[in-house]
Short mmCIF file of C-alpha atoms in Angstrom, two decimals:
data_model
loop_
_atom_site.label_atom_id
_atom_site.label_comp_id
_atom_site.label_asym_id
_atom_site.label_seq_id
_atom_site.Cartn_x
_atom_site.Cartn_y
_atom_site.Cartn_z
CA UNK S 42 0.09 -0.16 -0.08
CA UNK S 43 2.98 2.38 0.64
CA UNK S 44 4.48 1.76 -2.60
CA UNK S 45 1.56 2.03 -4.46
CA UNK S 46 1.23 5.37 -2.39
CA UNK S 47 4.07 6.68 -3.54
CA UNK S 48 3.47 5.30 -6.83
CA UNK S 49 0.63 7.57 -6.90
CA UNK S 50 3.03 10.36 -6.90
CA UNK S 51 4.95 9.42 -10.59
CA UNK S 52 8.61 9.53 -8.89
CA UNK S 53 12.12 8.60 -10.72
CA UNK S 54 12.96 5.10 -10.89
CA UNK S 55 15.70 6.03 -7.40
CA UNK S 56 12.61 7.05 -5.83
CA UNK S 57 10.98 4.31 -6.07
CA UNK S 58 13.76 1.74 -5.69
CA UNK S 59 14.79 3.12 -2.34
CA UNK S 60 11.02 2.90 -1.15
CA UNK S 61 11.06 -0.36 -2.11
CA UNK S 62 14.10 -1.44 -0.06
CA UNK S 63 12.76 0.79 2.52
CA UNK S 64 9.42 -0.84 2.63
CA UNK S 65 11.35 -4.80 2.34
CA UNK S 66 13.93 -3.78 5.13
CA UNK S 67 10.99 -2.64 7.99
CA UNK S 68 9.35 -5.68 6.84
CA UNK S 69 12.15 -7.98 7.68
CA UNK S 70 13.32 -6.71 10.40
CA UNK S 71 9.32 -7.31 11.15
CA UNK S 72 9.54 -10.52 10.74
CA UNK S 73 12.52 -11.14 12.66
CA UNK S 74 11.00 -9.56 15.65
CA UNK S 75 7.37 -11.60 15.40
CA UNK S 76 9.55 -14.87 14.91
CA UNK S 77 9.21 -17.12 18.04
CA UNK S 78 12.58 -16.65 19.09
CA UNK S 79 12.48 -13.06 19.37
CA UNK S 80 10.89 -13.63 22.93
CA UNK S 81 13.80 -15.18 24.66
CA UNK S 82 16.16 -12.29 23.07
CA UNK S 83 17.93 -10.45 25.41
CA UNK S 84 16.58 -6.56 26.58
CA UNK S 85 19.60 -5.01 24.61
CA UNK S 86 18.97 -7.59 21.61
CA UNK S 87 15.08 -5.99 21.69
CA UNK S 88 15.92 -2.51 22.23
CA UNK S 89 18.73 -2.57 18.91
CA UNK S 90 15.89 -4.28 17.06
CA UNK S 91 13.23 -1.39 17.82
CA UNK S 92 15.22 1.32 17.25
CA UNK S 93 16.20 -0.28 13.84
CA UNK S 94 13.19 -0.26 13.29
CA UNK S 95 12.08 2.88 14.06
CA UNK S 96 15.01 4.15 12.13
CA UNK S 97 13.61 3.16 8.96
CA UNK S 98 9.64 3.68 9.62
CA UNK S 99 10.76 8.04 10.77
CA UNK S 100 13.48 8.49 8.31
CA UNK S 101 11.22 7.82 5.38
CA UNK S 102 9.20 10.42 6.09
CA UNK S 103 11.80 13.01 5.10
CA UNK S 104 11.81 12.06 1.47
CA UNK S 105 7.97 10.85 1.23
CA UNK S 106 5.80 12.61 3.72
CA UNK S 107 2.19 12.07 4.09
CA UNK S 108 2.55 9.32 1.56
CA UNK S 109 4.62 7.03 4.11
CA UNK S 110 1.96 7.61 6.84
CA UNK S 111 1.04 4.19 7.19
CA UNK S 112 4.37 2.49 7.64
CA UNK S 113 3.98 2.89 11.39
CA UNK S 114 1.47 -0.27 12.29
CA UNK S 115 4.39 -2.85 11.87
CA UNK S 116 6.85 -0.19 14.66
CA UNK S 117 3.49 -0.11 16.63
CA UNK S 118 2.88 -4.08 16.77
CA UNK S 119 6.82 -4.00 17.77
CA UNK S 120 6.35 -2.27 20.64
CA UNK S 121 3.39 -4.66 21.66
CA UNK S 122 5.67 -7.45 21.15
CA UNK S 123 8.91 -6.35 22.71
CA UNK S 124 8.47 -4.07 25.67
CA UNK S 125 6.72 -4.93 28.88
CA UNK S 126 2.84 -4.82 28.81
CA UNK S 127 3.34 -1.68 31.44
CA UNK S 128 5.09 0.22 28.95
CA UNK S 129 3.89 -1.39 25.46
CA UNK S 130 0.41 -0.28 25.40
CA UNK S 131 0.94 3.29 26.68
CA UNK S 132 3.46 3.78 23.78
CA UNK S 133 1.34 1.56 21.18
CA UNK S 134 -0.69 4.41 22.26
CA UNK S 135 1.59 7.79 21.76
CA UNK S 136 2.55 5.98 18.26
CA UNK S 137 -1.12 5.68 16.98
CA UNK S 138 -1.58 9.41 17.94
CA UNK S 139 1.38 10.46 16.24
CA UNK S 140 -0.35 9.43 12.72
CA UNK S 141 -2.82 11.71 13.19
CA UNK S 142 -1.36 14.51 14.45
CA UNK S 143 1.56 14.38 11.74
CA UNK S 144 -0.71 13.73 9.38
CA UNK S 145 -3.00 17.08 10.11
CA UNK S 146 0.35 19.55 10.60
CA UNK S 147 1.87 17.74 6.91
CA UNK S 148 -1.53 19.19 5.39
CA UNK S 149 -2.75 15.99 4.47
CA UNK S 150 -7.03 15.66 3.85
CA UNK S 151 -9.41 14.83 6.78
CA UNK S 152 -9.99 11.16 4.55
CA UNK S 153 -6.12 10.53 4.33
CA UNK S 154 -5.68 11.39 8.04
CA UNK S 155 -8.55 8.75 9.04
CA UNK S 156 -7.07 6.12 6.62
CA UNK S 157 -3.20 6.67 8.37
CA UNK S 158 -4.60 6.48 11.49
CA UNK S 159 -7.07 3.42 10.99
CA UNK S 160 -4.44 2.12 8.74
CA UNK S 161 -1.69 1.79 10.91
CA UNK S 162 -3.93 1.23 14.44
CA UNK S 163 -5.25 -1.79 12.83
CA UNK S 164 -2.26 -3.27 10.88
CA UNK S 165 -0.57 -3.13 14.65
CA UNK S 166 -3.27 -4.97 16.14
CA UNK S 167 -3.26 -7.76 13.07
CA UNK S 168 0.45 -8.17 13.25
CA UNK S 169 0.41 -8.03 16.93
CA UNK S 170 -2.82 -10.70 17.27
CA UNK S 171 -0.97 -13.20 14.98
CA UNK S 172 2.46 -13.11 16.14
CA UNK S 173 0.72 -13.99 19.43
CA UNK S 174 -1.98 -16.09 17.63
CA UNK S 175 1.29 -18.41 16.92
CA UNK S 176 3.55 -18.47 20.11
CA UNK S 177 0.27 -19.66 21.36
CA UNK S 178 0.11 -22.20 19.42
CA UNK S 179 3.55 -23.86 19.65
CA UNK S 180 2.90 -23.25 23.58
CA UNK S 181 -0.41 -25.38 23.12
CA UNK S 182 1.49 -27.99 21.26
CA UNK S 183 4.58 -28.14 23.81
CA UNK S 184 1.75 -28.39 26.90
CA UNK S 185 0.30 -31.12 24.93
CA UNK S 186 3.65 -32.99 24.46
CA UNK S 187 4.58 -32.36 28.38
CA UNK S 188 1.44 -33.98 29.32
CA UNK S 189 1.90 -36.71 27.49
CA UNK S 190 5.19 -37.41 28.83
CA UNK S 191 3.58 -36.47 32.18
CA UNK S 192 0.34 -39.28 31.65
CA UNK S 193 3.18 -41.44 30.66
CA UNK S 194 5.18 -40.91 33.94
CA UNK S 195 2.29 -40.96 36.17
CA UNK S 196 1.53 -44.50 34.53
CA UNK S 197 4.67 -45.90 35.32
CA UNK S 198 4.64 -44.43 38.96
CA UNK S 199 0.95 -46.34 39.28
CA UNK S 200 2.71 -49.32 37.89
CA UNK S 201 5.93 -49.43 39.95
CA UNK S 202 3.40 -48.68 43.26
CA UNK S 203 1.23 -51.18 42.82
CA UNK S 204 3.62 -53.85 42.20
CA UNK S 205 5.77 -52.63 45.33
CA UNK S 206 2.04 -52.82 47.19
CA UNK S 207 0.61 -56.47 45.70
CA UNK S 208 3.93 -58.19 45.42
CA UNK S 209 5.49 -57.04 48.84
CA UNK S 210 3.03 -58.71 50.53
CA UNK S 211 2.86 -61.80 48.54
CA UNK S 212 6.04 -62.50 48.05
CA UNK S 213 6.77 -62.49 51.96
CA UNK S 214 4.27 -64.42 52.33
CA UNK S 215 5.72 -66.96 50.14
CA UNK S 216 8.99 -66.73 51.58
CA UNK S 217 7.70 -67.39 55.29
CA UNK S 218 5.17 -70.41 53.75
CA UNK S 219 8.37 -72.23 52.40
CA UNK S 220 10.18 -72.20 55.67
CA UNK S 221 7.48 -73.36 57.43
CA UNK S 222 7.21 -75.83 54.59
CA UNK S 223 10.80 -76.87 55.00
CA UNK S 224 10.51 -76.95 58.65
CA UNK S 225 8.08 -79.75 58.99
CA UNK S 226 8.32 -81.57 55.59
CA UNK S 227 10.75 -84.03 57.74
CA UNK S 228 8.96 -84.14 61.05
CA UNK S 229 5.15 -83.20 59.98
CA UNK S 230 4.09 -84.19 56.18
CA UNK S 231 0.58 -84.09 56.36
CA UNK S 232 0.81 -80.06 57.78
CA UNK S 233 4.18 -79.85 55.11
CA UNK S 234 1.30 -80.36 52.53
CA UNK S 235 -1.54 -78.00 54.06
CA UNK S 236 1.47 -75.43 53.88
CA UNK S 237 2.34 -76.15 50.26
CA UNK S 238 -1.17 -75.78 48.99
CA UNK S 239 -1.35 -72.26 50.47
CA UNK S 240 1.86 -71.47 49.33
CA UNK S 241 0.87 -72.67 45.71
CA UNK S 242 -2.14 -70.34 46.14
CA UNK S 243 -0.47 -67.33 48.03
CA UNK S 244 1.77 -68.00 44.43
CA UNK S 245 -0.86 -68.11 42.10
CA UNK S 246 -2.23 -64.84 43.76
CA UNK S 247 1.11 -63.13 43.17
CA UNK S 248 0.32 -64.32 39.53
CA UNK S 249 -2.76 -62.56 39.18
CA UNK S 250 -2.16 -59.74 40.97
CA UNK S 251 1.11 -59.06 38.31
CA UNK S 252 -1.28 -59.64 35.43
CA UNK S 253 -4.33 -56.97 36.86
CA UNK S 254 -1.26 -54.43 37.93
CA UNK S 255 -0.32 -54.65 34.05
CA UNK S 256 -3.73 -54.20 32.62
CA UNK S 257 -4.82 -51.25 34.95
CA UNK S 258 -7.01 -51.18 38.22
CA UNK S 259 -7.42 -53.74 40.59
CA UNK S 260 -10.20 -53.57 43.29
CA UNK S 261 -9.03 -55.58 46.53
CA UNK S 262 -11.34 -56.40 49.48
CA UNK S 263 -10.46 -55.03 53.27
CA UNK S 264 -11.96 -58.40 54.49
CA UNK S 265 -10.74 -60.77 52.04
CA UNK S 266 -7.17 -59.29 53.13
CA UNK S 267 -7.77 -59.28 56.83
CA UNK S 268 -8.40 -63.68 56.56
CA UNK S 269 -5.22 -63.86 54.10
CA UNK S 270 -3.19 -61.44 56.40
CA UNK S 271 -4.35 -63.41 59.58
CA UNK S 272 -3.38 -67.07 58.36
CA UNK S 273 0.18 -65.21 57.08
CA UNK S 274 0.86 -64.16 60.61
CA UNK S 275 0.00 -67.91 62.00
CA UNK S 276 2.67 -69.15 59.72
CA UNK S 277 4.92 -66.62 60.86
CA UNK S 278 3.85 -67.96 64.48
CA UNK S 279 2.30 -64.08 65.34
CA UNK S 280 -0.71 -64.48 67.39
CA UNK S 281 -2.84 -62.18 65.09
CA UNK S 282 -5.88 -60.28 66.50
CA UNK S 283 -7.80 -59.20 63.91
CA UNK S 284 -11.48 -57.27 64.31
CA UNK S 285 -12.85 -55.56 60.65
CA UNK S 286 -16.03 -53.99 62.10
CA UNK S 287 -16.46 -51.17 59.32
CA UNK S 288 -18.71 -52.88 56.84
CA UNK S 289 -19.57 -52.39 53.53
CA UNK S 290 -16.85 -50.21 52.01
CA UNK S 291 -17.16 -48.14 48.79
CA UNK S 292 -14.52 -49.77 46.37
CA UNK S 293 -12.31 -46.98 46.35
CA UNK S 294 -12.19 -47.51 50.12
CA UNK S 295 -11.94 -50.84 49.96
CA UNK S 296 -9.13 -50.89 47.70
CA UNK S 297 -6.80 -48.48 49.44
CA UNK S 298 -7.52 -49.69 52.92
CA UNK S 299 -6.65 -53.03 51.38
CA UNK S 300 -3.79 -51.95 50.12
CA UNK S 301 -2.57 -50.10 54.05
CA UNK S 302 -3.28 -54.23 55.25
CA UNK S 303 -0.73 -55.61 53.00
CA UNK S 304 1.61 -52.80 53.28
CA UNK S 305 1.87 -53.10 57.26
CA UNK S 306 1.79 -56.92 57.57
CA UNK S 307 4.68 -56.51 54.55
CA UNK S 308 6.56 -54.30 56.83
CA UNK S 309 5.38 -56.27 59.86
CA UNK S 310 7.42 -59.66 58.71
CA UNK S 311 10.28 -57.94 57.32
CA UNK S 312 11.82 -55.24 59.86
CA UNK S 313 9.73 -57.08 62.91
CA UNK S 314 10.24 -59.23 65.72
CA UNK S 315 6.65 -59.21 66.31
CA UNK S 316 4.66 -61.82 68.37
CA UNK S 317 1.43 -60.12 68.75
CA UNK S 318 0.24 -57.89 65.76
CA UNK S 319 -3.27 -56.09 66.26
CA UNK S 320 -5.41 -55.36 63.26
CA UNK S 321 -8.81 -53.44 63.22
CA UNK S 322 -10.58 -51.19 61.28
CA UNK S 323 -13.87 -49.44 61.94
CA UNK S 324 -16.38 -46.86 61.17
CA UNK S 325 -16.34 -43.21 63.12
CA UNK S 326 -19.17 -41.42 61.49
CA UNK S 327 -18.26 -40.47 58.27
CA UNK S 328 -14.66 -42.07 58.59
CA UNK S 329 -12.91 -45.57 58.60
CA UNK S 330 -10.05 -46.55 60.44
CA UNK S 331 -7.70 -48.93 59.76
CA UNK S 332 -4.93 -49.41 62.45
CA UNK S 333 -2.31 -52.05 62.93
CA UNK S 334 -0.26 -52.61 66.28
CA UNK S 335 2.61 -54.78 66.46
CA UNK S 336 4.47 -55.48 70.13
CA UNK S 337 7.81 -55.85 69.67
CA UNK S 338 9.56 -53.86 66.64
CA UNK S 339 12.71 -53.34 65.71
CA UNK S 340 13.34 -49.24 66.79
CA UNK S 341 16.08 -47.88 64.55
CA UNK S 342 14.12 -49.73 61.40
CA UNK S 343 10.51 -48.78 62.30
CA UNK S 344 11.15 -45.39 63.16
CA UNK S 345 13.36 -44.69 60.10
CA UNK S 346 10.59 -46.01 58.11
CA UNK S 347 8.48 -43.68 59.89
CA UNK S 348 10.32 -40.54 59.68
CA UNK S 349 12.04 -40.89 56.47
CA UNK S 350 8.67 -42.18 54.54
CA UNK S 351 10.00 -45.40 52.54
CA UNK S 352 8.45 -46.21 49.13
CA UNK S 353 6.01 -47.58 50.48
CA UNK S 354 4.56 -45.16 52.75
CA UNK S 355 5.03 -42.49 50.73
CA UNK S 356 2.73 -44.68 48.23
CA UNK S 357 -0.13 -45.16 51.23
CA UNK S 358 0.25 -41.41 51.86
CA UNK S 359 -0.26 -40.59 47.50
CA UNK S 360 -3.17 -42.84 47.74
CA UNK S 361 -5.29 -41.96 51.49
CA UNK S 362 -4.59 -38.16 49.81
CA UNK S 363 -5.92 -38.82 46.56
CA UNK S 364 -9.13 -39.33 48.05
CA UNK S 365 -9.12 -36.50 51.08
CA UNK S 366 -7.71 -39.78 53.94
CA UNK S 367 -4.52 -39.88 55.36
CA UNK S 368 -1.60 -41.59 57.26
CA UNK S 369 -0.05 -41.96 60.77
CA UNK S 370 3.04 -43.81 61.57
CA UNK S 371 5.40 -44.46 64.45
CA UNK S 372 6.41 -45.60 68.18
CA UNK S 373 3.73 -45.69 70.65
CA UNK S 374 4.41 -44.44 74.57
CA UNK S 375 4.31 -47.72 75.18
CA UNK S 376 6.87 -49.07 72.50
CA UNK S 377 4.60 -50.76 70.55
CA UNK S 378 4.74 -49.31 66.76
CA UNK S 379 1.83 -48.57 65.12
CA UNK S 380 0.09 -47.46 61.80
CA UNK S 381 -3.04 -45.59 61.07
CA UNK S 382 -4.78 -44.72 57.72
CA UNK S 383 -8.34 -43.22 57.51
CA UNK S 384 -10.29 -42.66 54.77
CA UNK S 385 -14.29 -40.79 54.23
CA UNK S 386 -16.74 -43.23 53.78
CA UNK S 387 -17.53 -41.45 51.08
CA UNK S 388 -14.21 -40.73 48.92
CA UNK S 389 -13.46 -38.12 46.96
CA UNK S 390 -12.58 -37.60 42.61
CA UNK S 391 -9.80 -35.83 41.53
CA UNK S 392 -11.36 -32.83 40.72
CA UNK S 393 -12.75 -32.95 44.35
CA UNK S 394 -16.04 -34.22 44.25
CA UNK S 395 -18.01 -37.19 46.62
CA UNK S 396 -18.31 -40.39 44.87
CA UNK S 397 -22.20 -41.82 46.03
CA UNK S 398 -21.91 -44.51 47.88
CA UNK S 399 -24.40 -46.34 50.77
CA UNK S 400 -22.44 -48.69 52.85
CA UNK S 401 -24.34 -51.57 54.07
CA UNK S 402 -23.67 -55.26 55.46
CA UNK S 403 -21.37 -56.05 57.91
CA UNK S 404 -18.14 -56.66 59.13
CA UNK S 405 -15.93 -59.71 60.81
CA UNK S 406 -14.12 -60.47 63.70
CA UNK S 407 -11.37 -62.76 64.46
CA UNK S 408 -9.20 -63.78 66.91
CA UNK S 409 -6.57 -66.48 66.12
#
């Protein structure tokens, strides 16, 4: 448009050539400033680019007068793109205000003054808008790639957490029952055969757990895990006092409580010389609580686990926090080690909404 305005005045070849070169230079600088990498330029480099564009914008007015009057638009866009917001928009406004003032003083007609003002205003906004739109598109693509990487990472963490929570217990049970069979095989072969059958059942369950973990989510039952824990503790010569009286639970709550029970029993078998273990679960209003207590903890290991938050404890905290619950672990005044977890009867979803469920039914009580 500027070149056409100059051609309308019938310039000589030299003037027209200079006009074309200057217009190309202005838009060359503009393309550089509108590029994606320009937002990462240093302040000195941005200032140099703005100064060069300002010179290319205002110096040609000396030769071309009002015919150069619409070239302030690209400079206005560059001000918006390079300066901080608190300076960019005032600078843009001052530059747009300069256009009609200059053209009026230069003797341009009212229609040309309006034309140059509107053209400069719209050119600046269009260049700025298209550049920001391009930046936003790149940001959206980058964000989508980052979300994909985060999803993969979260799935890896889920897989590792579930393997730890599920297989740690199963493999400990297999080890204990294997040692028991080894002790009984010479003196009590009938009892050894019974324990071998139990060992095979635990091994099959571990295999099923691995398959379910690899395929996705696995529902677990607190009452079933309590029965299994009682059997495993008994095989380890531990007196198990099991009292599960919390009724029918929401599947999500049932699963996290069962997971906590597995983790607690696994730690008891690995890290303590326990002889008596108490497992108690009950509903307290809108909260379900599960407590595990053992009588002879290896203090150094158990206290360290509680304070530093090993992977198992951190996994439990992550699970219970996600549904609005919590975890507490440590030595009691009487020297016993306790693990307590709690969760709402109606757990929360990831977006904070409460999942509806009506608990009913009865629990179980057992002492072995």
